PDB file of C-alpha atoms in Angstrom:
ATOM      1  CA  UNK A 164     -15.889-221.251 -21.447  1.00 86.00           C
ATOM      2  CA  UNK A 165     -14.443-223.834 -19.091  1.00 92.00           C
ATOM      3  CA  UNK A 166     -16.505-224.914 -16.094  1.00 95.00           C
ATOM      4  CA  UNK A 167     -15.626-226.619 -12.810  1.00 97.00           C
ATOM      5  CA  UNK A 168     -18.413-228.370 -10.912  1.00 98.00           C
ATOM      6  CA  UNK A 169     -18.421-229.009  -7.154  1.00 98.00           C
ATOM      7  CA  UNK A 170     -21.118-230.423  -4.868  1.00 98.00           C
ATOM      8  CA  UNK A 171     -22.780-227.604  -2.920  1.00 98.00           C
ATOM      9  CA  UNK A 172     -22.248-229.263   0.429  1.00 98.00           C
ATOM     10  CA  UNK A 173     -20.477-232.118   2.185  1.00 97.00           C
ATOM     11  CA  UNK A 174     -21.123-233.209   5.749  1.00 97.00           C
ATOM     12  CA  UNK A 175     -18.820-235.484   7.711  1.00 96.00           C
ATOM     13  CA  UNK A 176     -18.205-236.670  11.257  1.00 93.00           C
ATOM     14  CA  UNK A 177     -14.831-235.922  12.865  1.00 87.00           C
ATOM     15  CA  UNK A 178     -13.664-239.536  12.679  1.00 84.00           C
ATOM     16  CA  UNK A 179     -14.509-239.947   9.025  1.00 94.00           C
ATOM     17  CA  UNK A 180     -12.890-238.768   5.809  1.00 97.00           C
ATOM     18  CA  UNK A 181     -14.186-235.775   3.916  1.00 97.00           C
ATOM     19  CA  UNK A 182     -14.016-235.991   0.147  1.00 98.00           C
ATOM     20  CA  UNK A 183     -14.767-232.975  -2.026  1.00 98.00           C
ATOM     21  CA  UNK A 184     -14.821-233.424  -5.782  1.00 98.00           C
ATOM     22  CA  UNK A 185     -14.266-231.004  -8.624  1.00 98.00           C
ATOM     23  CA  UNK A 186     -15.214-231.988 -12.161  1.00 98.00           C
ATOM     24  CA  UNK A 187     -14.228-230.504 -15.488  1.00 97.00           C
ATOM     25  CA  UNK A 188     -13.501-231.632 -19.025  1.00 96.00           C
ATOM     26  CA  UNK A 189     -10.067-233.312 -19.072  1.00 96.00           C
ATOM     27  CA  UNK A 190      -9.316-231.702 -15.716  1.00 97.00           C
ATOM     28  CA  UNK A 191      -6.571-234.249 -15.177  1.00 97.00           C
ATOM     29  CA  UNK A 192      -4.556-232.470 -17.885  1.00 96.00           C
ATOM     30  CA  UNK A 193      -4.512-229.290 -15.817  1.00 95.00           C
ATOM     31  CA  UNK A 194      -3.065-228.324 -12.449  1.00 95.00           C
ATOM     32  CA  UNK A 195      -5.680-227.859  -9.742  1.00 96.00           C
ATOM     33  CA  UNK A 196      -5.495-225.777  -6.595  1.00 97.00           C
ATOM     34  CA  UNK A 197      -7.829-225.867  -3.602  1.00 98.00           C
ATOM     35  CA  UNK A 198      -8.773-223.055  -1.238  1.00 98.00           C
ATOM     36  CA  UNK A 199     -10.728-222.829   1.979  1.00 98.00           C
ATOM     37  CA  UNK A 200     -12.643-219.716   2.926  1.00 98.00           C
ATOM     38  CA  UNK A 201     -14.025-219.127   6.369  1.00 97.00           C
ATOM     39  CA  UNK A 202     -16.664-216.490   7.119  1.00 96.00           C
ATOM     40  CA  UNK A 203     -15.327-212.977   6.827  1.00 95.00           C
ATOM     41  CA  UNK A 204     -11.885-214.121   5.672  1.00 97.00           C
ATOM     42  CA  UNK A 205      -9.984-214.220   2.414  1.00 98.00           C
ATOM     43  CA  UNK A 206      -9.532-217.596   0.730  1.00 98.00           C
ATOM     44  CA  UNK A 207      -6.514-219.609   1.851  1.00 98.00           C
ATOM     45  CA  UNK A 208      -4.587-222.078  -0.316  1.00 98.00           C
ATOM     46  CA  UNK A 209      -4.572-225.652   0.988  1.00 98.00           C
ATOM     47  CA  UNK A 210      -3.461-227.670  -2.072  1.00 97.00           C
ATOM     48  CA  UNK A 211      -1.658-226.663  -5.260  1.00 96.00           C
ATOM     49  CA  UNK A 212      -0.386-228.473  -8.335  1.00 95.00           C
ATOM     50  CA  UNK A 213      -2.942-231.221  -7.601  1.00 96.00           C
ATOM     51  CA  UNK A 214      -1.178-232.772  -4.592  1.00 97.00           C
ATOM     52  CA  UNK A 215       1.184-230.305  -2.900  1.00 96.00           C
ATOM     53  CA  UNK A 216       0.555-228.718   0.464  1.00 97.00           C
ATOM     54  CA  UNK A 217       1.791-225.196   1.182  1.00 95.00           C
ATOM     55  CA  UNK A 218       3.832-224.698   4.294  1.00 94.00           C
ATOM     56  CA  UNK A 219       1.653-224.830   7.394  1.00 95.00           C
ATOM     57  CA  UNK A 220      -1.154-226.927   5.920  1.00 97.00           C
ATOM     58  CA  UNK A 221      -1.717-230.094   7.983  1.00 97.00           C
ATOM     59  CA  UNK A 222      -0.984-233.516   6.523  1.00 97.00           C
ATOM     60  CA  UNK A 223      -4.649-234.465   6.834  1.00 97.00           C
ATOM     61  CA  UNK A 224      -5.216-232.441   3.648  1.00 98.00           C
ATOM     62  CA  UNK A 225      -4.395-234.243   0.409  1.00 98.00           C
ATOM     63  CA  UNK A 226      -5.328-233.933  -3.231  1.00 98.00           C
ATOM     64  CA  UNK A 227      -5.479-235.936  -6.411  1.00 98.00           C
ATOM     65  CA  UNK A 228      -6.426-235.263 -10.007  1.00 98.00           C
ATOM     66  CA  UNK A 229      -7.126-237.682 -12.830  1.00 98.00           C
ATOM     67  CA  UNK A 230      -9.437-237.940 -15.802  1.00 97.00           C
ATOM     68  CA  UNK A 231     -12.216-235.409 -15.362  1.00 98.00           C
ATOM     69  CA  UNK A 232     -12.146-235.187 -11.565  1.00 98.00           C
ATOM     70  CA  UNK A 233      -9.937-233.638  -8.932  1.00 98.00           C
ATOM     71  CA  UNK A 234     -10.436-234.586  -5.310  1.00 98.00           C
ATOM     72  CA  UNK A 235      -9.636-232.908  -2.022  1.00 98.00           C
ATOM     73  CA  UNK A 236      -9.466-235.346   0.875  1.00 98.00           C
ATOM     74  CA  UNK A 237      -9.447-234.359   4.525  1.00 97.00           C
ATOM     75  CA  UNK A 238      -8.607-237.283   6.781  1.00 96.00           C
ATOM     76  CA  UNK A 239     -10.103-236.958  10.249  1.00 94.00           C
ATOM     77  CA  UNK A 240     -11.488-233.460   9.726  1.00 94.00           C
ATOM     78  CA  UNK A 241     -11.699-231.161  12.679  1.00 93.00           C
ATOM     79  CA  UNK A 242     -14.256-228.514  13.505  1.00 94.00           C
ATOM     80  CA  UNK A 243     -11.786-225.834  12.465  1.00 95.00           C
ATOM     81  CA  UNK A 244     -11.762-227.296   8.945  1.00 96.00           C
ATOM     82  CA  UNK A 245     -15.335-226.156   8.362  1.00 97.00           C
ATOM     83  CA  UNK A 246     -15.676-223.628   5.604  1.00 98.00           C
ATOM     84  CA  UNK A 247     -16.266-223.176   1.912  1.00 98.00           C
ATOM     85  CA  UNK A 248     -13.839-225.035  -0.324  1.00 98.00           C
ATOM     86  CA  UNK A 249     -13.105-223.954  -3.875  1.00 98.00           C
ATOM     87  CA  UNK A 250     -11.188-225.728  -6.595  1.00 98.00           C
ATOM     88  CA  UNK A 251      -9.367-223.680  -9.229  1.00 97.00           C
ATOM     89  CA  UNK A 252      -7.629-224.334 -12.531  1.00 96.00           C
ATOM     90  CA  UNK A 253      -6.617-222.587 -15.724  1.00 89.00           C
ATOM     91  CA  UNK A 254      -9.050-223.143 -18.564  1.00 80.00           C
ATOM     92  CA  UNK A 255      -9.354-221.400 -21.939  1.00 76.00           C
ATOM     93  CA  UNK A 256      -6.694-218.817 -21.022  1.00 84.00           C
ATOM     94  CA  UNK A 257      -8.509-217.813 -17.866  1.00 93.00           C
ATOM     95  CA  UNK A 258      -8.508-218.757 -14.214  1.00 95.00           C
ATOM     96  CA  UNK A 259     -11.629-220.699 -13.320  1.00 96.00           C
ATOM     97  CA  UNK A 260     -13.046-221.455  -9.883  1.00 97.00           C
ATOM     98  CA  UNK A 261     -15.533-224.120  -8.983  1.00 98.00           C
ATOM     99  CA  UNK A 262     -18.785-223.010  -7.403  1.00 98.00           C
ATOM    100  CA  UNK A 263     -17.639-223.986  -3.922  1.00 98.00           C
ATOM    101  CA  UNK A 264     -18.493-226.724  -1.439  1.00 98.00           C
ATOM    102  CA  UNK A 265     -19.600-225.997   2.091  1.00 98.00           C
ATOM    103  CA  UNK A 266     -17.949-228.480   4.447  1.00 98.00           C
ATOM    104  CA  UNK A 267     -19.744-229.196   7.699  1.00 97.00           C
ATOM    105  CA  UNK A 268     -18.077-231.251  10.407  1.00 95.00           C
ATOM    106  CA  UNK A 269     -20.903-232.680  12.483  1.00 90.00           C
TER     107      UNK A 269
ATOM    108  CA  UNK B1107       5.957-209.209   6.614  1.00 93.00           C
ATOM    109  CA  UNK B1108       4.719-210.173   3.185  1.00 96.00           C
ATOM    110  CA  UNK B1109       1.197-208.935   2.592  1.00 97.00           C
ATOM    111  CA  UNK B1110      -1.173-207.240   0.178  1.00 98.00           C
ATOM    112  CA  UNK B1111      -2.840-204.127   1.538  1.00 98.00           C
ATOM    113  CA  UNK B1112      -6.009-203.090  -0.239  1.00 98.00           C
ATOM    114  CA  UNK B1113      -7.830-199.777  -0.317  1.00 97.00           C
ATOM    115  CA  UNK B1114     -10.981-199.129   1.636  1.00 97.00           C
ATOM    116  CA  UNK B1115     -14.627-199.786   0.890  1.00 98.00           C
ATOM    117  CA  UNK B1116     -16.391-197.856  -1.850  1.00 98.00           C
ATOM    118  CA  UNK B1117     -19.995-196.938  -2.532  1.00 98.00           C
ATOM    119  CA  UNK B1118     -20.778-196.082  -6.125  1.00 98.00           C
ATOM    120  CA  UNK B1119     -23.842-195.261  -8.193  1.00 98.00           C
ATOM    121  CA  UNK B1120     -24.811-197.321 -11.238  1.00 98.00           C
ATOM    122  CA  UNK B1121     -22.891-196.210 -14.295  1.00 98.00           C
ATOM    123  CA  UNK B1122     -19.925-194.970 -12.292  1.00 98.00           C
ATOM    124  CA  UNK B1123     -16.407-196.417 -12.129  1.00 98.00           C
ATOM    125  CA  UNK B1124     -14.428-197.737  -9.188  1.00 98.00           C
ATOM    126  CA  UNK B1125     -10.710-198.055  -8.603  1.00 98.00           C
ATOM    127  CA  UNK B1126      -9.312-200.534  -6.089  1.00 98.00           C
ATOM    128  CA  UNK B1127      -5.657-200.495  -5.153  1.00 98.00           C
ATOM    129  CA  UNK B1128      -3.443-203.247  -3.789  1.00 98.00           C
ATOM    130  CA  UNK B1129      -0.077-202.409  -2.258  1.00 98.00           C
ATOM    131  CA  UNK B1130       2.490-205.185  -2.094  1.00 97.00           C
ATOM    132  CA  UNK B1131       4.420-205.118   1.152  1.00 96.00           C
ATOM    133  CA  UNK B1132       7.495-207.165   1.955  1.00 93.00           C
ATOM    134  CA  UNK B1133       8.260-208.083  -1.642  1.00 94.00           C
ATOM    135  CA  UNK B1134       8.675-206.426  -5.016  1.00 91.00           C
ATOM    136  CA  UNK B1135       5.476-205.980  -6.997  1.00 93.00           C
ATOM    137  CA  UNK B1136       7.293-206.901 -10.212  1.00 91.00           C
ATOM    138  CA  UNK B1137       8.280-210.303  -8.824  1.00 91.00           C
ATOM    139  CA  UNK B1138       4.879-211.920  -9.415  1.00 93.00           C
ATOM    140  CA  UNK B1139       1.742-211.594 -11.503  1.00 94.00           C
ATOM    141  CA  UNK B1140      -1.131-209.855  -9.716  1.00 96.00           C
ATOM    142  CA  UNK B1141      -4.608-211.296 -10.092  1.00 97.00           C
ATOM    143  CA  UNK B1142      -7.991-209.834  -9.205  1.00 98.00           C
ATOM    144  CA  UNK B1143     -10.868-211.961  -7.944  1.00 98.00           C
ATOM    145  CA  UNK B1144     -14.286-210.900  -6.740  1.00 98.00           C
ATOM    146  CA  UNK B1145     -17.014-212.429  -4.621  1.00 98.00           C
ATOM    147  CA  UNK B1146     -20.598-211.217  -4.696  1.00 98.00           C
ATOM    148  CA  UNK B1147     -22.569-211.529  -1.444  1.00 97.00           C
ATOM    149  CA  UNK B1148     -23.221-215.195  -0.687  1.00 96.00           C
ATOM    150  CA  UNK B1149     -21.650-216.264  -3.953  1.00 97.00           C
ATOM    151  CA  UNK B1150     -18.454-217.945  -5.121  1.00 97.00           C
ATOM    152  CA  UNK B1151     -15.168-216.634  -6.455  1.00 98.00           C
ATOM    153  CA  UNK B1152     -14.911-215.023  -9.879  1.00 98.00           C
ATOM    154  CA  UNK B1153     -11.648-214.173 -11.629  1.00 97.00           C
ATOM    155  CA  UNK B1154     -11.462-210.774 -13.316  1.00 98.00           C
ATOM    156  CA  UNK B1155      -7.974-210.924 -14.766  1.00 96.00           C
ATOM    157  CA  UNK B1156      -4.280-210.434 -14.116  1.00 96.00           C
ATOM    158  CA  UNK B1157      -1.408-208.104 -14.796  1.00 95.00           C
ATOM    159  CA  UNK B1158       2.247-208.864 -15.290  1.00 93.00           C
ATOM    160  CA  UNK B1159       3.733-205.979 -13.304  1.00 90.00           C
ATOM    161  CA  UNK B1160       7.011-206.365 -15.191  1.00 89.00           C
ATOM    162  CA  UNK B1161       5.637-205.876 -18.677  1.00 89.00           C
ATOM    163  CA  UNK B1162       2.190-204.389 -17.835  1.00 89.00           C
ATOM    164  CA  UNK B1163       0.696-207.092 -20.059  1.00 94.00           C
ATOM    165  CA  UNK B1164      -2.828-207.932 -18.979  1.00 95.00           C
ATOM    166  CA  UNK B1165      -5.278-210.800 -19.460  1.00 94.00           C
ATOM    167  CA  UNK B1166      -8.945-210.408 -18.652  1.00 96.00           C
ATOM    168  CA  UNK B1167     -11.854-212.765 -18.193  1.00 95.00           C
ATOM    169  CA  UNK B1168     -14.188-212.598 -21.157  1.00 94.00           C
ATOM    170  CA  UNK B1169     -17.039-211.318 -18.982  1.00 93.00           C
ATOM    171  CA  UNK B1170     -15.068-208.194 -18.116  1.00 96.00           C
ATOM    172  CA  UNK B1171     -13.404-207.400 -21.423  1.00 94.00           C
ATOM    173  CA  UNK B1172     -13.845-203.729 -22.227  1.00 95.00           C
ATOM    174  CA  UNK B1173     -14.898-202.835 -18.711  1.00 97.00           C
ATOM    175  CA  UNK B1174     -11.824-203.576 -16.619  1.00 98.00           C
ATOM    176  CA  UNK B1175      -8.378-202.022 -16.583  1.00 98.00           C
ATOM    177  CA  UNK B1176      -5.389-203.182 -14.551  1.00 97.00           C
ATOM    178  CA  UNK B1177      -2.345-201.036 -14.004  1.00 96.00           C
ATOM    179  CA  UNK B1178       0.633-200.857 -11.677  1.00 96.00           C
ATOM    180  CA  UNK B1179       2.866-198.191 -10.214  1.00 96.00           C
ATOM    181  CA  UNK B1180       6.219-199.700  -9.343  1.00 95.00           C
ATOM    182  CA  UNK B1181       7.337-196.538  -7.523  1.00 96.00           C
ATOM    183  CA  UNK B1182       4.793-197.270  -4.794  1.00 96.00           C
ATOM    184  CA  UNK B1183       4.673-201.053  -5.269  1.00 96.00           C
ATOM    185  CA  UNK B1184       0.952-200.885  -5.995  1.00 97.00           C
ATOM    186  CA  UNK B1185      -1.412-202.532  -8.452  1.00 97.00           C
ATOM    187  CA  UNK B1186      -4.771-200.991  -9.320  1.00 98.00           C
ATOM    188  CA  UNK B1187      -7.936-202.395 -10.837  1.00 98.00           C
ATOM    189  CA  UNK B1188     -10.566-200.140 -12.363  1.00 98.00           C
ATOM    190  CA  UNK B1189     -14.047-201.355 -13.279  1.00 98.00           C
ATOM    191  CA  UNK B1190     -16.316-199.095 -15.305  1.00 98.00           C
ATOM    192  CA  UNK B1191     -20.033-198.886 -16.098  1.00 98.00           C
ATOM    193  CA  UNK B1192     -20.949-200.366 -12.747  1.00 98.00           C
ATOM    194  CA  UNK B1193     -24.277-202.070 -12.145  1.00 98.00           C
ATOM    195  CA  UNK B1194     -25.851-203.512  -9.009  1.00 98.00           C
ATOM    196  CA  UNK B1195     -24.442-206.887 -10.061  1.00 98.00           C
ATOM    197  CA  UNK B1196     -20.927-205.557  -9.487  1.00 98.00           C
ATOM    198  CA  UNK B1197     -21.563-205.293  -5.750  1.00 98.00           C
ATOM    199  CA  UNK B1198     -18.917-207.596  -4.320  1.00 98.00           C
ATOM    200  CA  UNK B1199     -15.744-207.947  -2.329  1.00 98.00           C
ATOM    201  CA  UNK B1200     -12.775-207.483  -4.657  1.00 98.00           C
ATOM    202  CA  UNK B1201      -9.542-209.293  -3.834  1.00 98.00           C
ATOM    203  CA  UNK B1202      -6.053-209.002  -5.184  1.00 98.00           C
ATOM    204  CA  UNK B1203      -4.055-212.221  -5.040  1.00 97.00           C
ATOM    205  CA  UNK B1204      -0.709-213.526  -6.162  1.00 96.00           C
ATOM    206  CA  UNK B1205       1.352-216.688  -6.226  1.00 94.00           C
ATOM    207  CA  UNK B1206       4.590-216.450  -4.310  1.00 90.00           C
ATOM    208  CA  UNK B1207       5.151-220.157  -4.893  1.00 87.00           C
ATOM    209  CA  UNK B1208       5.830-219.793  -8.585  1.00 78.00           C
ATOM    210  CA  UNK B1209       3.670-222.853  -9.022  1.00 76.00           C
ATOM    211  CA  UNK B1210       1.893-223.866 -12.168  1.00 73.00           C
ATOM    212  CA  UNK B1211      -1.833-223.504 -12.538  1.00 71.00           C
ATOM    213  CA  UNK B1212      -2.459-220.510 -10.347  1.00 80.00           C
ATOM    214  CA  UNK B1213      -1.977-221.382  -6.694  1.00 92.00           C
ATOM    215  CA  UNK B1214      -2.696-218.030  -5.069  1.00 96.00           C
ATOM    216  CA  UNK B1215      -0.994-218.233  -1.713  1.00 96.00           C
ATOM    217  CA  UNK B1216      -1.137-214.544  -0.881  1.00 97.00           C
ATOM    218  CA  UNK B1217      -4.426-212.642  -0.787  1.00 98.00           C
ATOM    219  CA  UNK B1218      -5.427-209.161   0.210  1.00 98.00           C
ATOM    220  CA  UNK B1219      -8.168-208.733   2.800  1.00 98.00           C
ATOM    221  CA  UNK B1220     -10.627-207.612   0.169  1.00 98.00           C
ATOM    222  CA  UNK B1221     -12.320-204.350  -0.721  1.00 98.00           C
ATOM    223  CA  UNK B1222     -16.086-204.107  -0.503  1.00 98.00           C
ATOM    224  CA  UNK B1223     -17.628-202.273  -3.431  1.00 98.00           C
ATOM    225  CA  UNK B1224     -21.315-201.450  -3.143  1.00 98.00           C
ATOM    226  CA  UNK B1225     -23.194-200.243  -6.192  1.00 98.00           C
ATOM    227  CA  UNK B1226     -26.450-198.611  -5.279  1.00 97.00           C
ATOM    228  CA  UNK B1227     -28.571-195.736  -6.452  1.00 95.00           C
TER     229      UNK B1227
END
């Protein structure tokens, strides 16, 4: 089976840049999506096809994907950006999610 | 308003089956694949499978092969997921989700609110 690995947690100050990684074998050959989930809510898409932002997602969210690692970058994160972030890709004919990263904005 | 409306919470005994429905509102069910994802308490997201509402073709995650069924009723614009031989480990919130973007690689931009399924004796 195909696995995606994320750090369990990332902490960042509002003026800094939050970087969340997602690792998988030859992940750069696949399209990666990113979701944020806040307590009691359904996941929400923030990045798709590695770098694209859905309508309504702020420009401070960006993504990249190369080699074995995809990255979600949040420039100048705000308190409302706190939540659990999941990467997702297709692997071995199945949708795969990373284990999730809890983002804390200090 | 485009949305996915899921059925209400369920409490089931071990060994039983559960059916969760997902009604597409504001768009045609056959326009997009429907996926099912679950989340156990305090855990991450786990994909169960998907159905092509046009052809009824299904693809399931290996962990659920033989235990999950996905169907659709186009007359009521509704997709249904049934999970059998439930155990305590199946206690989770079950989501339906779809990609309205038509993007590659998944990109689920529309999610239901989730259906809590509790398995307990």
